[in-house]
PDB file of C-alpha atoms in Angstrom:
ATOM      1  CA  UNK A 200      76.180 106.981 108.781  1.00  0.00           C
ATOM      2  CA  UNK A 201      76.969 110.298 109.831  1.00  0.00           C
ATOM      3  CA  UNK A 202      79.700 111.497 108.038  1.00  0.00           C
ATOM      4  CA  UNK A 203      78.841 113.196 104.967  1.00  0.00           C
ATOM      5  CA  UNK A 204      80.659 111.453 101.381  1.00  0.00           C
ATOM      6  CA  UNK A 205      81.129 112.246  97.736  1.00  0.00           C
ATOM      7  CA  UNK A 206      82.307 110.119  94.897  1.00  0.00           C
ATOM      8  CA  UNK A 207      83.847 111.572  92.061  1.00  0.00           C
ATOM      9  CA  UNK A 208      84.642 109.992  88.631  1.00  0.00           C
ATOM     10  CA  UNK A 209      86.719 111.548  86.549  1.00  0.00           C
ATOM     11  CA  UNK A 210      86.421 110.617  82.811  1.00  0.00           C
ATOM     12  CA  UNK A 211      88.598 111.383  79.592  1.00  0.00           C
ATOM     13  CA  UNK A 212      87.935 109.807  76.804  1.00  0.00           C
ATOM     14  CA  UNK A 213      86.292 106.625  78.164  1.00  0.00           C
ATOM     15  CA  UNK A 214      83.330 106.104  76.463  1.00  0.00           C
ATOM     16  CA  UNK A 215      83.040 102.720  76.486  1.00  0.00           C
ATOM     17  CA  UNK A 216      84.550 101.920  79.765  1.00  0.00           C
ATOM     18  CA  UNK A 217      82.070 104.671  81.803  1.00  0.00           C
ATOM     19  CA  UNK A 218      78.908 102.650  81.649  1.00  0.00           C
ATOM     20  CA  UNK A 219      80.969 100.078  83.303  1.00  0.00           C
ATOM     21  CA  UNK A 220      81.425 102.359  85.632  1.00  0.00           C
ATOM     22  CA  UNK A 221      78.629 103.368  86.365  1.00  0.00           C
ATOM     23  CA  UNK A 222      77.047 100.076  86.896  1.00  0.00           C
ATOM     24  CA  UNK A 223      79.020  99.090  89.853  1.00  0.00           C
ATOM     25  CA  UNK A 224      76.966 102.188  91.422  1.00  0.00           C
ATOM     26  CA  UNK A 225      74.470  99.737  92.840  1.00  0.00           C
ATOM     27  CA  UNK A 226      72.337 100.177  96.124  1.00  0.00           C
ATOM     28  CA  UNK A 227      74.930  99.268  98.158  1.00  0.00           C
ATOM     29  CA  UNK A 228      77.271 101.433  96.830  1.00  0.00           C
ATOM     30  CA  UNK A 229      75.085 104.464  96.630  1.00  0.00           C
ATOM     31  CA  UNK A 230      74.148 104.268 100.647  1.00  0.00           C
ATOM     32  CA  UNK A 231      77.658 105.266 101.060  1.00  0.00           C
ATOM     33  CA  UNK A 232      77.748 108.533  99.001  1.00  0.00           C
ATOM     34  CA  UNK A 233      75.086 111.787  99.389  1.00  0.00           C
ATOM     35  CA  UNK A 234      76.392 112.418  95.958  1.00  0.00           C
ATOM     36  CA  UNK A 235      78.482 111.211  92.873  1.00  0.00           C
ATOM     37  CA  UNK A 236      80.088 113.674  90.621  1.00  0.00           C
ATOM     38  CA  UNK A 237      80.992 112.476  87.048  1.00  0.00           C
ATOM     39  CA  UNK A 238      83.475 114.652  85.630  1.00  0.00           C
ATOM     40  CA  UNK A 239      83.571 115.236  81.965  1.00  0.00           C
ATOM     41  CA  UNK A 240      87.918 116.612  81.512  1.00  0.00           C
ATOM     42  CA  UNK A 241      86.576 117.648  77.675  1.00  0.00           C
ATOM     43  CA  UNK A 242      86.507 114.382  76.260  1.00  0.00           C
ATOM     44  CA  UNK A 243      86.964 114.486  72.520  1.00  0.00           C
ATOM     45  CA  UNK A 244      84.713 110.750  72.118  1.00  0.00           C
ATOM     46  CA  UNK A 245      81.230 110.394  73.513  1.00  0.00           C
ATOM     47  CA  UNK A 246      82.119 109.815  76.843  1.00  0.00           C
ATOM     48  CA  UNK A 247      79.188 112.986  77.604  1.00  0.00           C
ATOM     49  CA  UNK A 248      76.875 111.141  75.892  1.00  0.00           C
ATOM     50  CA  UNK A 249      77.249 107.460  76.881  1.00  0.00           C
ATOM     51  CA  UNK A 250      76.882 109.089  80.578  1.00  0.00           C
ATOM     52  CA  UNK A 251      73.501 110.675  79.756  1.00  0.00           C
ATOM     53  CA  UNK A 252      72.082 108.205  77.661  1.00  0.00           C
ATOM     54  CA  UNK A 253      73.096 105.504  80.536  1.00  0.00           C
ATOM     55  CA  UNK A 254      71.214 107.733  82.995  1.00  0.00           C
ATOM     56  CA  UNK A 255      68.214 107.770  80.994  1.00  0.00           C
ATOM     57  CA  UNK A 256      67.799 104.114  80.814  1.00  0.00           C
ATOM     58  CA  UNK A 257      68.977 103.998  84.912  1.00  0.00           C
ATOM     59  CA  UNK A 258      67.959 106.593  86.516  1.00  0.00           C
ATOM     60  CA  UNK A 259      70.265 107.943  89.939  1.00  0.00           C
ATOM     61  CA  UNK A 260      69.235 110.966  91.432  1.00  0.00           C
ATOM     62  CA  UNK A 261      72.651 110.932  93.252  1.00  0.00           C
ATOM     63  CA  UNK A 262      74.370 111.017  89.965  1.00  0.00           C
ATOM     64  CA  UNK A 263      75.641 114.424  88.892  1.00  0.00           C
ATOM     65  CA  UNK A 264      77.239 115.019  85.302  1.00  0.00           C
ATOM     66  CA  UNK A 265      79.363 118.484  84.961  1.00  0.00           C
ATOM     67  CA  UNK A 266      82.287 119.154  82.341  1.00  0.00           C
ATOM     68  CA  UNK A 267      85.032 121.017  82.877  1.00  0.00           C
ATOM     69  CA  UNK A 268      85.449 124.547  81.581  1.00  0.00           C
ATOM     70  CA  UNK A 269      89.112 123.227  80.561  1.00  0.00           C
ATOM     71  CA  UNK A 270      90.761 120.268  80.133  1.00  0.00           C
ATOM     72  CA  UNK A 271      92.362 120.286  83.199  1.00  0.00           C
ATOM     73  CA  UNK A 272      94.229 116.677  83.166  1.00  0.00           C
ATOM     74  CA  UNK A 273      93.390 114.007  85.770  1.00  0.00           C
ATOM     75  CA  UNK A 274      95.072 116.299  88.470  1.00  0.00           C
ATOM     76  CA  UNK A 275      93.510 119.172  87.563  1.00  0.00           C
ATOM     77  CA  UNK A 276      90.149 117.416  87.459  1.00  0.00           C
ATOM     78  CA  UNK A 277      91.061 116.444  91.192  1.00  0.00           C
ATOM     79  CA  UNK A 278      91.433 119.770  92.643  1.00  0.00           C
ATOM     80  CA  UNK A 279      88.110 120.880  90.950  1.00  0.00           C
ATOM     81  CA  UNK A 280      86.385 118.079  92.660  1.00  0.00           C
ATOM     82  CA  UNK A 281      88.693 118.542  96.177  1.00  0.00           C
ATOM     83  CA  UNK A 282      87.246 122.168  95.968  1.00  0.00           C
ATOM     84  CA  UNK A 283      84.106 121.539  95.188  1.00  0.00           C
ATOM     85  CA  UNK A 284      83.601 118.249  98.255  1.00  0.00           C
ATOM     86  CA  UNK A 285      85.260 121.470 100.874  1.00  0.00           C
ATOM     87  CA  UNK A 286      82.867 123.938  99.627  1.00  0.00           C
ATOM     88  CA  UNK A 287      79.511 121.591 100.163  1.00  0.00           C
ATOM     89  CA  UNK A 288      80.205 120.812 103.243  1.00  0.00           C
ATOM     90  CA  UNK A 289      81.680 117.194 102.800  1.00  0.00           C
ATOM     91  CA  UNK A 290      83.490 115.169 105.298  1.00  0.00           C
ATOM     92  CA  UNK A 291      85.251 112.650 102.930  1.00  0.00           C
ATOM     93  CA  UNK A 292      85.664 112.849  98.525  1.00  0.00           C
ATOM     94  CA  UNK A 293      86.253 109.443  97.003  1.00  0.00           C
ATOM     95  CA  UNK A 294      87.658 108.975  93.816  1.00  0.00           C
ATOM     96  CA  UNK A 295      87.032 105.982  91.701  1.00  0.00           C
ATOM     97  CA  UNK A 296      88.649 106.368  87.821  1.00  0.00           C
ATOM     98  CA  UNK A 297      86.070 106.560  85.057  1.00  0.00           C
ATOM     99  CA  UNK A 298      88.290 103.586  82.921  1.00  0.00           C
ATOM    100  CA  UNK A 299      86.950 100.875  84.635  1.00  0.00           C
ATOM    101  CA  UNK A 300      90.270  99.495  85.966  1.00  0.00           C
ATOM    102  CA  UNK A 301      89.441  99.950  89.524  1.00  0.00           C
ATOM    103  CA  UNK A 302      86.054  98.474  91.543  1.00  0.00           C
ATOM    104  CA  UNK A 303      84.466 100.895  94.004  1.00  0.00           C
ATOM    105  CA  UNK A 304      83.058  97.384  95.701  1.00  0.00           C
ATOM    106  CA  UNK A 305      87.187  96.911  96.858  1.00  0.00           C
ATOM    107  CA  UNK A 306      86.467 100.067  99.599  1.00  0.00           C
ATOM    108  CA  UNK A 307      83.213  98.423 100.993  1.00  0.00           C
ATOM    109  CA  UNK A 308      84.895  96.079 103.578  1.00  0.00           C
ATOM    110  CA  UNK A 309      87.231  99.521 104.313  1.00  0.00           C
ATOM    111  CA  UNK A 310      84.072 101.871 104.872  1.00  0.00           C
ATOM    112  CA  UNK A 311      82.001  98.995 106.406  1.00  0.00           C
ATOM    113  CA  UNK A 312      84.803  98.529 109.194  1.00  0.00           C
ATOM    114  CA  UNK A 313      85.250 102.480 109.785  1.00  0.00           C
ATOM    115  CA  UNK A 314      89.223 102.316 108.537  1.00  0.00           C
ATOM    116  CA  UNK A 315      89.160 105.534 106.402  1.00  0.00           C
ATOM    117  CA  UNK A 316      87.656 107.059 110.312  1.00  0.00           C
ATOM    118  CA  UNK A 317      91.351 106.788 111.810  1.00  0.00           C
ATOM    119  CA  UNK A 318      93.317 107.772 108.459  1.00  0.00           C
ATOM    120  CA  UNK A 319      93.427 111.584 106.402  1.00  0.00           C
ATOM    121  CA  UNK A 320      92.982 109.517 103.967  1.00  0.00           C
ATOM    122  CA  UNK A 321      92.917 105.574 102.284  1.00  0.00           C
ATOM    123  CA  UNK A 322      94.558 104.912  99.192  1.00  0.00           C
ATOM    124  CA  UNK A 323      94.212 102.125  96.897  1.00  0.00           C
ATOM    125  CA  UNK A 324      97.014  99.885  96.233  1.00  0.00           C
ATOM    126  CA  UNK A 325      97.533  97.827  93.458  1.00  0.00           C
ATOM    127  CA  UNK A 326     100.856  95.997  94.655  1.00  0.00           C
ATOM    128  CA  UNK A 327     100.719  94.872  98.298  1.00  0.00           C
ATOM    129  CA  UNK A 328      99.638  91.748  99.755  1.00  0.00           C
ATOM    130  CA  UNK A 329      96.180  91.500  98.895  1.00  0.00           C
ATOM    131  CA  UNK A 330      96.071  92.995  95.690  1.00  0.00           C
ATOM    132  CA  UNK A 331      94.454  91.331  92.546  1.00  0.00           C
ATOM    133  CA  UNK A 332      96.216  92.011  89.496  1.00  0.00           C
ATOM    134  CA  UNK A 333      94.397  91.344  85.728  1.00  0.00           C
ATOM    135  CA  UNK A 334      95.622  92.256  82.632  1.00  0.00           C
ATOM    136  CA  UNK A 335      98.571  94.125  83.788  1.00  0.00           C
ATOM    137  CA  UNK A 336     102.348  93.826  82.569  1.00  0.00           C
ATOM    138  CA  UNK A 337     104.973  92.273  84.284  1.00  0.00           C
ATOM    139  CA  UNK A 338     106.792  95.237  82.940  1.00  0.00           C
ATOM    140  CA  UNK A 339     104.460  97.749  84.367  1.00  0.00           C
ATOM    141  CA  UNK A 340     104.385  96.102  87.854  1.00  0.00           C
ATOM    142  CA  UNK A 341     107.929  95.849  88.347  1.00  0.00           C
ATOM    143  CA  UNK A 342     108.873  99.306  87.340  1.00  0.00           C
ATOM    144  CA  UNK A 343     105.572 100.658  89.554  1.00  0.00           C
ATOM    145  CA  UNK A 344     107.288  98.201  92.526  1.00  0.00           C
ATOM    146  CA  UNK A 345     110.991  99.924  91.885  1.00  0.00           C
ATOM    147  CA  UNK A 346     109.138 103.164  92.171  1.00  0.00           C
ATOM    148  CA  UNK A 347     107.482 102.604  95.327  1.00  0.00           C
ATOM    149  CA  UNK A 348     110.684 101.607  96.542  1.00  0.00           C
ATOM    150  CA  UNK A 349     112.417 104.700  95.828  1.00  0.00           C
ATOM    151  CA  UNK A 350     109.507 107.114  97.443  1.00  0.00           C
ATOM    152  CA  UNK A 351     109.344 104.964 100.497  1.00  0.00           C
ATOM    153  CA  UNK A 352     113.284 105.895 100.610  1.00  0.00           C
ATOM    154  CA  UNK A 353     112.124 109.547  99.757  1.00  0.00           C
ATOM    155  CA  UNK A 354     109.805 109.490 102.317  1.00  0.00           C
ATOM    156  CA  UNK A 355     110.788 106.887 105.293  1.00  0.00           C
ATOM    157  CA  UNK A 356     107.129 105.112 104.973  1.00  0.00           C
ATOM    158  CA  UNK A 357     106.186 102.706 103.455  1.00  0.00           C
ATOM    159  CA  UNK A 358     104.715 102.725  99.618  1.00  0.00           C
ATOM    160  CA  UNK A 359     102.136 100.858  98.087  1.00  0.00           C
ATOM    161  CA  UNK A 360     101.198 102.476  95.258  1.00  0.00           C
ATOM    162  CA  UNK A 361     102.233 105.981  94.091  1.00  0.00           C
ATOM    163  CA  UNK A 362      98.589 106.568  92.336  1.00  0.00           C
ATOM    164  CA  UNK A 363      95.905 104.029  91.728  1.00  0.00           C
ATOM    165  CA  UNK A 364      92.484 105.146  90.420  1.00  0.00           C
ATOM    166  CA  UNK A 365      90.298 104.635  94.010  1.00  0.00           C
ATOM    167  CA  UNK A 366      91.047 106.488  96.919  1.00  0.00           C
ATOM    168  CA  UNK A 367      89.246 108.228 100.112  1.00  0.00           C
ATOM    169  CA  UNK A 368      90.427 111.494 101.450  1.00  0.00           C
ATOM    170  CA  UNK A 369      88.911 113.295 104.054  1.00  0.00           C
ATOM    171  CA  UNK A 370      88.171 116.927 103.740  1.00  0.00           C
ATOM    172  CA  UNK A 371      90.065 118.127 107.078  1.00  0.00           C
ATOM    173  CA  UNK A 372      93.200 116.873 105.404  1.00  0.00           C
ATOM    174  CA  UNK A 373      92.272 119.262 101.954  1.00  0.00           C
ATOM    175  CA  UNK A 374      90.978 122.506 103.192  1.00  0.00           C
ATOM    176  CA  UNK A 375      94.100 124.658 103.094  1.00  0.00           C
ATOM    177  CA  UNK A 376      94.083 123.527  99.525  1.00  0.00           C
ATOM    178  CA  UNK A 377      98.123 122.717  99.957  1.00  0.00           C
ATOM    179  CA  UNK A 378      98.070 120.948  96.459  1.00  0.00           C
ATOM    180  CA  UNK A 379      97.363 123.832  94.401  1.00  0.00           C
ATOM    181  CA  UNK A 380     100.144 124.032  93.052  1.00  0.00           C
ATOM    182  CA  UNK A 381     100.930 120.680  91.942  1.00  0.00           C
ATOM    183  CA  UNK A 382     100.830 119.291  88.799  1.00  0.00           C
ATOM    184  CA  UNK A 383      97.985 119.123  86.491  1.00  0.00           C
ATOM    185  CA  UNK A 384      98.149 115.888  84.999  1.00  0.00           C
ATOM    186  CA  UNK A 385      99.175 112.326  85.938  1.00  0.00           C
ATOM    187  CA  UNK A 386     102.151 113.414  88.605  1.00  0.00           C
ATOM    188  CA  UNK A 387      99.725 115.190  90.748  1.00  0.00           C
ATOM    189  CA  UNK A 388      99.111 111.682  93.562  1.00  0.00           C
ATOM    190  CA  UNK A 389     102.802 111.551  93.224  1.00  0.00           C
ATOM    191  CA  UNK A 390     103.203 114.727  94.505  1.00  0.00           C
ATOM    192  CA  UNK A 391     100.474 114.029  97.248  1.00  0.00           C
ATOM    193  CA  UNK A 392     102.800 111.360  98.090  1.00  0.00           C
ATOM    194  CA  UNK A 393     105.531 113.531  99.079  1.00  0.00           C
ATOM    195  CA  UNK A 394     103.235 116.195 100.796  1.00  0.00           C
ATOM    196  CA  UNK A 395     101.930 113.387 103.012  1.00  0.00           C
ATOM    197  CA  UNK A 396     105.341 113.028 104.137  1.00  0.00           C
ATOM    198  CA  UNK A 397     106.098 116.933 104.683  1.00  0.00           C
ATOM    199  CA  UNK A 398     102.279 117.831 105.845  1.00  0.00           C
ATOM    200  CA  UNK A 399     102.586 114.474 108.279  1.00  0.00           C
ATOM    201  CA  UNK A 400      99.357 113.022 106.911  1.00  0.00           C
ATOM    202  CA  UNK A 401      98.125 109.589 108.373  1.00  0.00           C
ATOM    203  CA  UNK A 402      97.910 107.917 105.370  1.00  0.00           C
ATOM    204  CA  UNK A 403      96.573 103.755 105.219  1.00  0.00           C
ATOM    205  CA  UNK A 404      96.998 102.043 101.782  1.00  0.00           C
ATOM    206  CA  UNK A 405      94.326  99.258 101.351  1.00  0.00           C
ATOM    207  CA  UNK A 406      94.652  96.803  98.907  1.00  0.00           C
ATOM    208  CA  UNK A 407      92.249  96.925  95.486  1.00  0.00           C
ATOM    209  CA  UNK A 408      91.927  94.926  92.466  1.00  0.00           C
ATOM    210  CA  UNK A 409      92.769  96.238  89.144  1.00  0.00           C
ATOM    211  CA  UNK A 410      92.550  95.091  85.754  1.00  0.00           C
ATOM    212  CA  UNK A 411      93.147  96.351  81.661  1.00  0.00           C
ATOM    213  CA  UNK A 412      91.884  95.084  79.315  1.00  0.00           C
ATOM    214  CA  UNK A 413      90.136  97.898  76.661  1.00  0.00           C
ATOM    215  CA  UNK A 414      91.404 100.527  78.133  1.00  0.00           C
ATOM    216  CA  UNK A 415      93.886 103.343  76.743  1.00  0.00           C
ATOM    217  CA  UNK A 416      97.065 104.397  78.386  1.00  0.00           C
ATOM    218  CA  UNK A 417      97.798 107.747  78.662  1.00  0.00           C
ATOM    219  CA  UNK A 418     100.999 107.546  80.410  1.00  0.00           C
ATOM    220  CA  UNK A 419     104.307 108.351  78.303  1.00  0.00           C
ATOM    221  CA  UNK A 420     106.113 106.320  80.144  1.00  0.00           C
ATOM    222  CA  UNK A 421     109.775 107.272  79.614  1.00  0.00           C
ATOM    223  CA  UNK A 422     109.498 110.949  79.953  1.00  0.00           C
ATOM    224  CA  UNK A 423     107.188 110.329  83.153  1.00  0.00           C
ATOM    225  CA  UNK A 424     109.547 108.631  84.312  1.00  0.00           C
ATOM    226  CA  UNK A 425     112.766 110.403  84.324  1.00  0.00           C
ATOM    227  CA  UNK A 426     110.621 113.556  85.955  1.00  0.00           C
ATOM    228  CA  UNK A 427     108.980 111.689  88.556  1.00  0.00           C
ATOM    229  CA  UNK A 428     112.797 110.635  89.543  1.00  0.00           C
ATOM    230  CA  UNK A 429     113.487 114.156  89.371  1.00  0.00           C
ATOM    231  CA  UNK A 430     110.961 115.139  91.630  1.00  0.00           C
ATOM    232  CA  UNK A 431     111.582 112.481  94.142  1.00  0.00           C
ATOM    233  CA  UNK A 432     115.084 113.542  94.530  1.00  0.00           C
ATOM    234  CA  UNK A 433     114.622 116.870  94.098  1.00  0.00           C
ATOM    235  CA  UNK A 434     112.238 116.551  97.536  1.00  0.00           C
ATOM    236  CA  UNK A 435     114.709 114.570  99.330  1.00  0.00           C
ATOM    237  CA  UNK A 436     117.432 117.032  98.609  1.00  0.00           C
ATOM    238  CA  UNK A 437     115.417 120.068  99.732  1.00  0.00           C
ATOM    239  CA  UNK A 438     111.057 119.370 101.357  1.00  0.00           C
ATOM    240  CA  UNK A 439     111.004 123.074 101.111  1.00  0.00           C
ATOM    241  CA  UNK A 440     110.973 122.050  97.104  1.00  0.00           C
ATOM    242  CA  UNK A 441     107.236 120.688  97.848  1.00  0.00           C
ATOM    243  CA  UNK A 442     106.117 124.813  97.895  1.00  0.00           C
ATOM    244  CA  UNK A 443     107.236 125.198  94.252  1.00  0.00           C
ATOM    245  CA  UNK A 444     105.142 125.445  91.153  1.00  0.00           C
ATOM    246  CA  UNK A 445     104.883 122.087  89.603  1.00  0.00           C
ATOM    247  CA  UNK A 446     102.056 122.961  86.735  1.00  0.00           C
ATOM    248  CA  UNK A 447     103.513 123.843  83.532  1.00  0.00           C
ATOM    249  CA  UNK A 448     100.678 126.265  82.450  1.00  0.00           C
ATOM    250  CA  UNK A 449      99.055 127.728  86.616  1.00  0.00           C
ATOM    251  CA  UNK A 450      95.676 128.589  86.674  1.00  0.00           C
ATOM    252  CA  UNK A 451      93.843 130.647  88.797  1.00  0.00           C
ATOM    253  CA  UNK A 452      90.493 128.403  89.383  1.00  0.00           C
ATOM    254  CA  UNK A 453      89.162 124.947  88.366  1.00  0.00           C
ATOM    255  CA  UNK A 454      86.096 125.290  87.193  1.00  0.00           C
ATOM    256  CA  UNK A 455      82.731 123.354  85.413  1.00  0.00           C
ATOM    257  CA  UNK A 456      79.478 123.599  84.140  1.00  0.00           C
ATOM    258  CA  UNK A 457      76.470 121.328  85.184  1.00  0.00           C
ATOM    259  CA  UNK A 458      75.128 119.420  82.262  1.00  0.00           C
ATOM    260  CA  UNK A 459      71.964 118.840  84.169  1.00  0.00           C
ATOM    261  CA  UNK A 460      69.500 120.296  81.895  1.00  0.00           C
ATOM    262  CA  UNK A 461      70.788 118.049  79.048  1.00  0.00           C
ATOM    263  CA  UNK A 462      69.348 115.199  80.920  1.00  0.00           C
ATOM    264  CA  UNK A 463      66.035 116.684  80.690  1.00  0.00           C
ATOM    265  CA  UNK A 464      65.884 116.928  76.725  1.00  0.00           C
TER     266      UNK A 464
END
């Protein structure tokens, strides 16, 4: 393989879920990546700690463990680790949820055949053909479904998912860091989304499994709702509208420390 791959997990408050996680990181998996990045968002539980005491017991010298210098919500988490695959030289960043809803084994077949090779980037789809579905609402799939609907409108493609929890971008596609600006937490793929459509990216959707079982929502679904209609329409009125600020509280950098040396104690 010559292109050059990170995976990055980003975990809040998963503690139980992460060592799930981190077992699917087998030897197949781990050919695929130079490194994976878990990223601590300042979990208030013992996500830190089920991390390092897993890597203890299973060693991975590809396994990296840093924490954010904020809690920077899942999209702020995203451009840390966007940043960070650009500045080392990466070709692709993966991203594979630290909840254990999503199966980094679902990409194999993808990488295997060379798909993500002719795409800026493959995202993981929880509702085309394809798809395995366990645990989740009929509620929750049909308002996700009416959603995609209304973006592929938005955007004149078609839309499988506005944000599942494993997808591959390549680094080409992220190096004018155009998403700085967009939101912080759980709207920033939906945003993506709609730059895709403005920045003409090639995007492929690819179809994953997903499950729930333990884990905790941390979606507010009504309010999310209503401003991720607002946004949609708000870009369809005027694209320009993708240049505004979307974060509630901008920041200058995204930042974390290596927690490294706590491996070694």
């Amino acid at each position: 393989m010559s292109e050059k791959m990170m995976l990055f997990i980003p975990a809040y408050n998963c503690e139980k879920q992460i060592v799930r996680v981190l077992a699917q990181l087998d030897e197949e998996v781990c050919a695929w990546f130079e490194e994976i990045l878990v990223v601590n968002n300042r979990s208030t539980d013992n996500t830190e700690k089920a991390v390092l005491d897993y890597l203890k017991e299973h060693p991975n010298p590809k396994v990296r463990l840093v924490r954010n210098d904020e809690n920077y919500g899942l999209g702020g988490s995203q451009k840390m680790s966007f940043h960070y695959a650009v500045d080392h030289g990466y070709d692709y960043v993966c991203m594979l949820h630290g909840d254990d809803q999503g199966n980094i084994h679902d990409f194999l077949p993808m990488l295997k055949k060379g798909i993500y090779k002719d795409h800026d980037c493959v995202l993981g789809a929880r509702f085309m053909r394809g798809s395995r579905l366990e645990g989740y609402s009929l509620f929750r799939t049909f308002g996700n479904v009416v959603y995609d609907f209304i973006f592929a409108f938005v955007t004149r493609r078609r839309i499988f998912d506005l944000g599942s929890g494993l997808n591959l971008y390549s680094t080409a596609m992220l190096k004018d860091f155009f998403f700085e600006k967009f939101p912080d937490n759980l709207m920033f793929n939906y945003v993506m989304i709609l730059a895709s459509h403005y920045y003409e990216h090639d995007i492929r959707f690819y179809p994953v499994s997903w499950r729930e079982d333990d884990q905790v929502s941390n979606v507010k679904m009504a309010s999310q709702a209503v401003r991720v209609l607002r946004m949609a329409f708000g870009y369809l009125k005027d694209h320009e509208s993708i240049h505004q600020e979307y974060r509630e509280a901008p920041k200058t950098s995204y930042t974390c420390q290596d927690v490294e040396e706590e491996r070694m104690v």
